[in-house]
Tab-separated table of C-alpha atoms and ligand atoms in Angstrom:
chain	number	residue	atom	x	y	z
A	189	MET	CA	-16.479	19.111	29.635
A	190	PHE	CA	-16.526	17.870	26.016
A	191	LYS	CA	-14.250	19.020	23.160
A	192	ASN	CA	-16.962	18.837	20.510
A	193	GLN	CA	-20.496	19.140	21.828
A	194	ASN	CA	-22.246	17.372	18.982
A	195	PHE	CA	-20.953	13.819	18.977
A	196	ASN	CA	-23.444	11.024	19.615
A	197	TYR	CA	-21.115	8.220	20.704
A	198	ALA	CA	-18.010	8.235	22.914
A	199	VAL	CA	-15.635	6.149	24.982
A	200	PHE	CA	-15.269	7.239	28.615
A	201	GLY	CA	-12.185	6.295	30.654
A	202	ASN	CA	-9.185	7.521	32.603
A	203	PRO	CA	-6.623	7.547	31.092
A	204	ILE	CA	-8.050	7.567	27.560
A	205	ASN	CA	-5.269	8.867	25.293
A	206	HIS	CA	-4.226	5.348	24.341
A	207	SER	CA	-7.734	4.382	23.182
A	208	LYS	CA	-8.055	2.970	19.684
A	209	SER	CA	-11.867	3.014	19.873
A	210	PRO	CA	-12.380	6.326	17.959
A	211	GLU	CA	-10.282	4.948	15.083
A	212	ILE	CA	-12.148	1.629	15.058
A	213	HIS	CA	-15.589	3.257	15.202
A	214	GLY	CA	-14.621	5.808	12.533
A	215	PHE	CA	-13.699	2.881	10.329
A	216	PHE	CA	-17.014	1.076	11.031
A	217	SER	CA	-18.957	4.257	10.266
A	218	ASN	CA	-17.239	4.734	6.872
A	219	GLN	CA	-17.578	1.090	5.982
A	220	THR	CA	-21.310	0.822	6.786
A	221	ASN	CA	-22.329	4.387	5.837
A	222	VAL	CA	-23.938	4.759	9.254
A	223	PHE	CA	-23.643	8.309	10.613
A	224	HIS	CA	-21.819	7.704	13.869
A	225	THR	CA	-19.799	10.535	15.469
A	226	TYR	CA	-17.474	9.096	18.116
A	227	GLU	CA	-15.002	10.831	20.494
A	228	SER	CA	-12.889	9.842	23.482
A	229	VAL	CA	-13.533	11.526	26.826
A	230	ASN	CA	-11.084	11.589	29.707
A	231	VAL	CA	-13.210	11.563	32.872
A	232	PRO	CA	-11.942	12.769	36.265
A	233	LEU	CA	-12.124	9.817	38.651
A	234	ASP	CA	-14.913	11.243	40.813
A	235	GLU	CA	-17.036	12.692	37.981
A	236	PHE	CA	-18.083	9.644	36.006
A	237	VAL	CA	-21.808	9.853	36.748
A	238	SER	CA	-22.091	13.599	36.174
A	239	PHE	CA	-20.248	13.255	32.822
A	240	LEU	CA	-22.607	10.481	31.696
A	241	LEU	CA	-25.727	12.367	32.765
A	242	LYS	CA	-24.631	15.436	30.846
A	243	PHE	CA	-23.681	13.405	27.766
A	244	PHE	CA	-27.027	11.599	27.576
A	245	LYS	CA	-28.948	14.821	28.282
A	246	LYS	CA	-27.233	16.482	25.316
A	247	HIS	CA	-26.548	14.504	22.127
A	248	GLY	CA	-25.435	11.179	23.579
A	249	LYS	CA	-26.959	8.015	22.112
A	250	GLY	CA	-24.390	5.433	23.166
A	251	ALA	CA	-21.108	5.030	25.022
A	252	ASN	CA	-18.258	2.643	25.544
A	253	ILE	CA	-16.835	2.484	29.041
A	254	THR	CA	-13.277	1.511	29.841
A	255	ALA	CA	-11.088	1.314	32.943
A	256	PRO	CA	-11.660	2.156	35.714
A	257	PHE	CA	-15.411	2.794	35.299
A	258	LYS	CA	-16.993	-0.507	34.167
A	259	GLN	CA	-18.441	-1.350	37.555
A	260	GLU	CA	-19.755	2.184	38.089
A	261	ALA	CA	-21.364	1.970	34.654
A	262	TYR	CA	-23.060	-1.279	35.726
A	263	LEU	CA	-24.649	0.581	38.651
A	264	PHE	CA	-25.650	3.516	36.419
A	265	CYS	CA	-27.882	1.554	34.004
A	266	ASP	CA	-31.684	1.366	34.111
A	267	LYS	CA	-31.722	-2.040	32.379
A	268	LEU	CA	-29.065	-4.683	31.652
A	269	THR	CA	-28.520	-7.423	29.097
A	270	GLU	CA	-28.139	-10.904	30.574
A	271	ARG	CA	-24.380	-10.995	29.953
A	272	ALA	CA	-23.875	-7.595	31.641
A	273	ARG	CA	-26.003	-8.616	34.615
A	274	ILE	CA	-23.972	-11.802	35.075
A	275	ALA	CA	-20.614	-10.029	34.598
A	276	GLN	CA	-21.669	-7.164	36.918
A	277	SER	CA	-19.622	-4.994	34.601
A	278	VAL	CA	-20.688	-2.791	31.669
A	279	ASN	CA	-18.616	-1.595	28.700
A	280	THR	CA	-21.486	-0.431	26.436
A	281	LEU	CA	-24.403	1.911	27.102
A	282	LYS	CA	-27.331	2.670	24.810
A	283	LYS	CA	-30.070	5.238	25.195
A	284	VAL	CA	-33.239	3.394	24.221
A	285	ASN	CA	-36.307	5.235	22.868
A	286	ASN	CA	-35.059	8.398	24.565
A	287	LYS	CA	-36.329	6.843	27.797
A	288	TYR	CA	-33.839	4.617	29.551
A	289	ILE	CA	-30.170	3.523	29.528
A	290	LEU	CA	-29.432	-0.097	28.626
A	291	GLY	CA	-26.097	-1.587	29.759
A	292	ASP	CA	-24.322	-4.391	27.914
A	293	ASN	CA	-20.965	-6.135	28.229
A	294	THR	CA	-19.411	-6.984	24.852
A	295	ASP	CA	-15.921	-7.859	26.174
A	296	GLY	CA	-16.584	-11.584	26.579
A	297	ILE	CA	-18.396	-12.035	23.273
A	298	GLY	CA	-15.622	-9.930	21.691
A	299	LEU	CA	-12.988	-12.326	23.012
A	300	LEU	CA	-14.985	-15.392	21.950
A	301	SER	CA	-15.489	-13.976	18.431
A	302	ASP	CA	-11.746	-13.448	18.049
A	303	LEU	CA	-10.871	-16.897	19.426
A	304	ILE	CA	-13.253	-18.441	16.873
A	305	ARG	CA	-11.756	-16.305	14.056
A	306	LEU	CA	-8.269	-17.498	15.042
A	307	ASN	CA	-9.418	-21.111	15.355
A	308	PHE	CA	-8.096	-21.080	18.954
A	309	ILE	CA	-11.215	-22.514	20.618
A	310	LYS	CA	-13.562	-25.487	20.346
A	311	LYS	CA	-16.464	-26.630	22.463
A	312	ASN	CA	-15.283	-28.799	25.398
A	313	ASN	CA	-11.812	-27.212	25.385
A	314	SER	CA	-9.931	-26.889	28.631
A	315	ILE	CA	-8.919	-23.269	29.228
A	316	LEU	CA	-6.521	-21.819	31.788
A	317	ILE	CA	-7.151	-18.168	32.655
A	318	LEU	CA	-4.349	-16.208	34.312
A	319	GLY	CA	-5.913	-13.517	36.528
A	320	ALA	CA	-9.151	-12.951	38.424
A	321	GLY	CA	-9.848	-9.216	38.081
A	322	GLY	CA	-12.536	-7.183	36.348
A	323	ALA	CA	-11.430	-8.330	32.899
A	324	VAL	CA	-12.039	-11.993	33.825
A	325	ARG	CA	-15.488	-11.215	35.238
A	326	GLY	CA	-16.451	-10.030	31.728
A	327	ILE	CA	-15.295	-13.143	29.828
A	328	LEU	CA	-16.347	-16.091	31.996
A	329	PHE	CA	-20.020	-16.372	31.052
A	330	PRO	CA	-19.438	-16.478	27.249
A	331	LEU	CA	-16.598	-19.039	27.595
A	332	LEU	CA	-18.592	-21.295	29.931
A	333	SER	CA	-21.744	-20.993	27.795
A	334	PHE	CA	-19.703	-22.014	24.757
A	335	GLY	CA	-19.091	-25.318	26.560
A	336	CYS	CA	-15.488	-24.965	27.730
A	337	SER	CA	-14.036	-25.988	31.112
A	338	VAL	CA	-12.284	-23.108	32.788
A	339	PHE	CA	-9.458	-23.167	35.338
A	340	ILE	CA	-8.347	-19.981	37.072
A	341	LEU	CA	-4.865	-19.223	38.359
A	342	ASN	CA	-4.428	-15.993	40.254
A	343	ARG	CA	-1.802	-14.441	42.514
A	344	THR	CA	-4.456	-13.839	45.192
A	345	LEU	CA	-6.303	-17.119	45.662
A	346	SER	CA	-9.339	-15.548	47.372
A	347	ASN	CA	-10.126	-13.418	44.270
A	348	ALA	CA	-10.147	-16.553	42.102
A	349	GLU	CA	-12.300	-18.388	44.653
A	350	LYS	CA	-14.938	-15.651	44.572
A	351	LEU	CA	-15.244	-16.010	40.783
A	352	VAL	CA	-15.513	-19.800	41.010
A	353	VAL	CA	-18.358	-19.506	43.529
A	354	GLN	CA	-20.160	-16.873	41.472
A	355	PHE	CA	-19.834	-18.538	38.052
A	356	SER	CA	-20.086	-22.269	38.827
A	357	LYS	CA	-23.813	-22.254	38.024
A	358	TYR	CA	-22.975	-21.412	34.387
A	359	GLY	CA	-20.544	-24.266	33.677
A	360	LYS	CA	-17.379	-26.112	34.698
A	361	ILE	CA	-15.069	-23.722	36.529
A	362	ASN	CA	-12.333	-24.510	39.051
A	363	ILE	CA	-9.244	-23.120	40.721
A	364	PHE	CA	-6.004	-24.267	39.106
A	365	ASP	CA	-3.394	-25.474	41.553
A	366	LYS	CA	-0.072	-25.187	39.755
A	367	ASN	CA	1.649	-27.304	42.423
A	368	SER	CA	-0.743	-30.209	42.017
A	369	SER	CA	0.816	-33.526	41.075
A	370	GLU	CA	-1.941	-34.084	38.501
A	371	LYS	CA	-0.456	-33.088	35.132
A	372	LYS	CA	-2.849	-31.751	32.541
A	373	HIS	CA	-2.517	-29.999	29.209
A	374	PHE	CA	-4.581	-26.936	28.397
A	375	ASP	CA	-5.982	-26.312	24.912
A	376	LEU	CA	-5.874	-22.573	25.466
A	377	ILE	CA	-4.202	-20.231	27.960
A	378	ILE	CA	-5.564	-16.687	28.295
A	379	ASN	CA	-3.563	-13.973	30.020
A	380	ALA	CA	-6.016	-11.613	31.710
A	381	THR	CA	-3.586	-10.141	34.227
A	382	SER	CA	-2.615	-6.544	33.876
A	383	LYS	CA	1.102	-7.304	34.284
A	384	TYR	CA	2.832	-9.404	31.691
A	385	ASP	CA	6.532	-9.192	32.490
A	386	LYS	CA	8.867	-11.981	33.559
A	387	ASN	CA	8.018	-11.321	37.207
A	388	ASN	CA	4.350	-12.108	36.817
A	389	GLU	CA	3.585	-14.569	39.556
A	390	ASN	CA	1.280	-16.602	37.351
A	391	ASN	CA	3.918	-18.020	35.066
A	392	ILE	CA	3.479	-21.785	35.180
A	393	ASP	CA	5.559	-24.806	34.435
A	394	VAL	CA	5.767	-25.614	30.715
A	395	SER	CA	4.701	-29.169	31.426
A	396	PHE	CA	1.106	-27.846	31.288
A	397	VAL	CA	1.615	-26.828	27.684
A	398	SER	CA	1.424	-29.165	24.684
A	399	SER	CA	2.343	-28.601	21.040
A	400	LYS	CA	-1.348	-27.818	20.361
A	401	THR	CA	-1.831	-25.288	23.156
A	402	CYS	CA	-2.809	-21.769	22.037
A	403	PHE	CA	-1.965	-18.621	23.965
A	404	TYR	CA	-4.096	-15.460	23.909
A	405	ASP	CA	-2.998	-12.280	25.667
A	406	MET	CA	-5.943	-9.941	26.272
A	407	ASN	CA	-3.528	-7.022	26.527
A	408	TYR	CA	-2.561	-5.357	23.286
A	409	HIS	CA	0.880	-3.885	23.119
A	410	LYS	CA	3.755	-3.796	20.743
A	411	TYR	CA	5.855	-6.596	22.151
A	412	ASP	CA	5.010	-10.244	22.569
A	413	THR	CA	4.570	-11.330	26.192
A	414	PRO	CA	7.252	-13.564	27.694
A	415	PHE	CA	4.723	-16.197	28.826
A	416	PHE	CA	5.695	-19.526	27.242
A	417	SER	CA	7.102	-17.599	24.283
A	418	SER	CA	9.495	-20.261	23.144
A	419	TYR	CA	7.011	-23.126	23.591
A	420	ILE	CA	3.707	-21.996	22.100
A	421	LYS	CA	3.575	-21.271	18.397
A	422	LYS	CA	-0.126	-20.286	18.151
A	423	ARG	CA	-0.199	-16.941	19.941
A	424	SER	CA	-2.159	-13.717	19.663
A	425	ASN	CA	-2.476	-10.409	21.437
A	426	GLY	CA	-5.861	-8.804	22.206
A	427	ILE	CA	-6.264	-6.499	19.195
A	428	GLY	CA	-8.925	-8.761	17.683
A	429	MET	CA	-10.873	-8.805	20.960
A	430	LEU	CA	-10.751	-5.013	21.027
A	431	VAL	CA	-12.145	-4.786	17.495
A	432	PHE	CA	-14.836	-7.409	18.095
A	433	GLN	CA	-16.054	-5.848	21.358
A	434	ALA	CA	-16.385	-2.590	19.387
A	435	ALA	CA	-18.223	-4.413	16.579
A	436	HIS	CA	-20.705	-5.946	19.052
A	437	SER	CA	-21.279	-2.458	20.567
A	438	PHE	CA	-21.831	-1.055	17.061
A	439	PHE	CA	-24.352	-3.833	16.460
A	440	LEU	CA	-26.218	-3.005	19.687
A	441	TRP	CA	-26.457	0.646	18.619
A	442	HIS	CA	-27.207	0.297	14.897
A	443	ASN	CA	-28.295	-3.299	14.311
A	444	ILE	CA	-25.519	-3.731	11.708
A	445	PHE	CA	-22.487	-5.956	12.324
A	446	PRO	CA	-19.440	-4.376	10.633
A	447	GLU	CA	-16.664	-6.242	8.831
A	448	THR	CA	-13.734	-6.744	11.234
A	449	ASN	CA	-10.800	-8.406	9.431
A	450	TYR	CA	-9.527	-5.343	7.614
A	451	ILE	CA	-9.244	-3.176	10.741
A	452	ILE	CA	-7.755	-6.012	12.844
A	453	ASN	CA	-5.008	-6.555	10.263
A	454	SER	CA	-4.422	-2.841	9.832
A	455	LEU	CA	-4.058	-2.254	13.620
A	456	LYS	CA	-1.752	-5.275	13.946
A	457	ARG	CA	0.405	-4.040	11.054
A	458	ASN	CA	0.669	-0.553	12.518
A	459	MET	CA	1.898	-1.909	15.836
A	460	LYS	CA	4.992	-3.429	14.268
B	587	LIG	P1	-8.558	-5.680	35.162
B	587	LIG	O1	-9.841	-4.913	35.191
B	587	LIG	O2	-7.638	-5.322	34.030
B	587	LIG	O3	-8.774	-7.151	35.276
B	587	LIG	P2	-7.858	-5.678	37.952
B	587	LIG	O4	-9.292	-5.908	38.315
B	587	LIG	O5	-7.036	-4.733	38.750
B	587	LIG	O6	-7.738	-5.181	36.448
B	587	LIG	O7	-7.137	-7.120	37.917
B	587	LIG	C1	-5.785	-7.253	37.638
B	587	LIG	C2	-5.406	-8.737	37.626
B	587	LIG	O8	-4.006	-8.839	37.354
B	587	LIG	C3	-5.649	-9.431	38.962
B	587	LIG	O9	-5.963	-10.784	38.704
B	587	LIG	C4	-4.282	-9.305	39.628
B	587	LIG	O10	-4.026	-10.281	40.604
B	587	LIG	P3	-4.533	-10.092	42.144
B	587	LIG	O11	-5.984	-10.514	42.165
B	587	LIG	O12	-3.647	-11.004	42.902
B	587	LIG	O13	-4.327	-8.638	42.467
B	587	LIG	C5	-3.375	-9.533	38.433
B	587	LIG	N1	-2.007	-8.989	38.619
B	587	LIG	C6	-1.620	-7.704	38.669
B	587	LIG	N2	-0.263	-7.623	38.798
B	587	LIG	C7	0.229	-8.911	38.845
B	587	LIG	C8	1.533	-9.510	38.964
B	587	LIG	N3	2.644	-8.788	39.058
B	587	LIG	N4	1.616	-10.861	38.982
B	587	LIG	C9	0.498	-11.608	38.870
B	587	LIG	N5	-0.754	-11.108	38.741
B	587	LIG	C10	-0.896	-9.776	38.739
């Protein structure tokens, strides 16, 4: 089941070959001198729970969970942090006192940390989110708690509506109607859809974009996304979010927050 039986931390997903988490956590371990063995585990789609049980019975102390298992991980936990309970999605597990499994979601706080680092976000900003899938469920609570107004545009309206109903008690959140006659400018646009090509049905009219609008793509890939590419100068992919969600997981496990800038810049450089 596992390549090396002695590691204490791991990322579970399917597929997992692309994962940069072992590299990031190896870097954090060296930098902080915390002993932290970390592997990636490719889990067959119907064996997630049995893999986790075996891992935590053996040497497992903590895990990161990636697609498509975040909702299953949420159901697996004995206890949840507030942000994981609200997101109904878990990307970090911790074995506490050898007794129970705590579930956390560090995706949203990871995104917020990177937006602050980039100077892309301020309290009271108006944010347009493209997409209404699992990734959005993880980021809404931190963005709303920060004091921003959120608008959601999604190909399938009913998926966006469900999120608006569920999250409206935490702040200002609405559906964005791109055909509305009311013209508004967003401070920040976040792409949280899994498709980012020219045919993405969420591409909106550039009249919603001003010279100050920032664009953040939660995907991380080599090429810049075509969304508004010739209009928005302040743009970023999701490498920083990836590093910060890992840093917040590391903090949950070891109570030490690692330095993040060096590894963000190094991963960005290596993508070019
Ligand atoms: P994730 O966990 O990455 O969010 P997901 O839950 O499958 O994955 O959600 C994918 C998101 O990308 C959804 O918002 C989806 O829109 P629908 O709710 O309409 O399915 C969006 N998406 C996927 N392909 C798209 C495309 N070609 N154009 C626009 N949106 C797309």
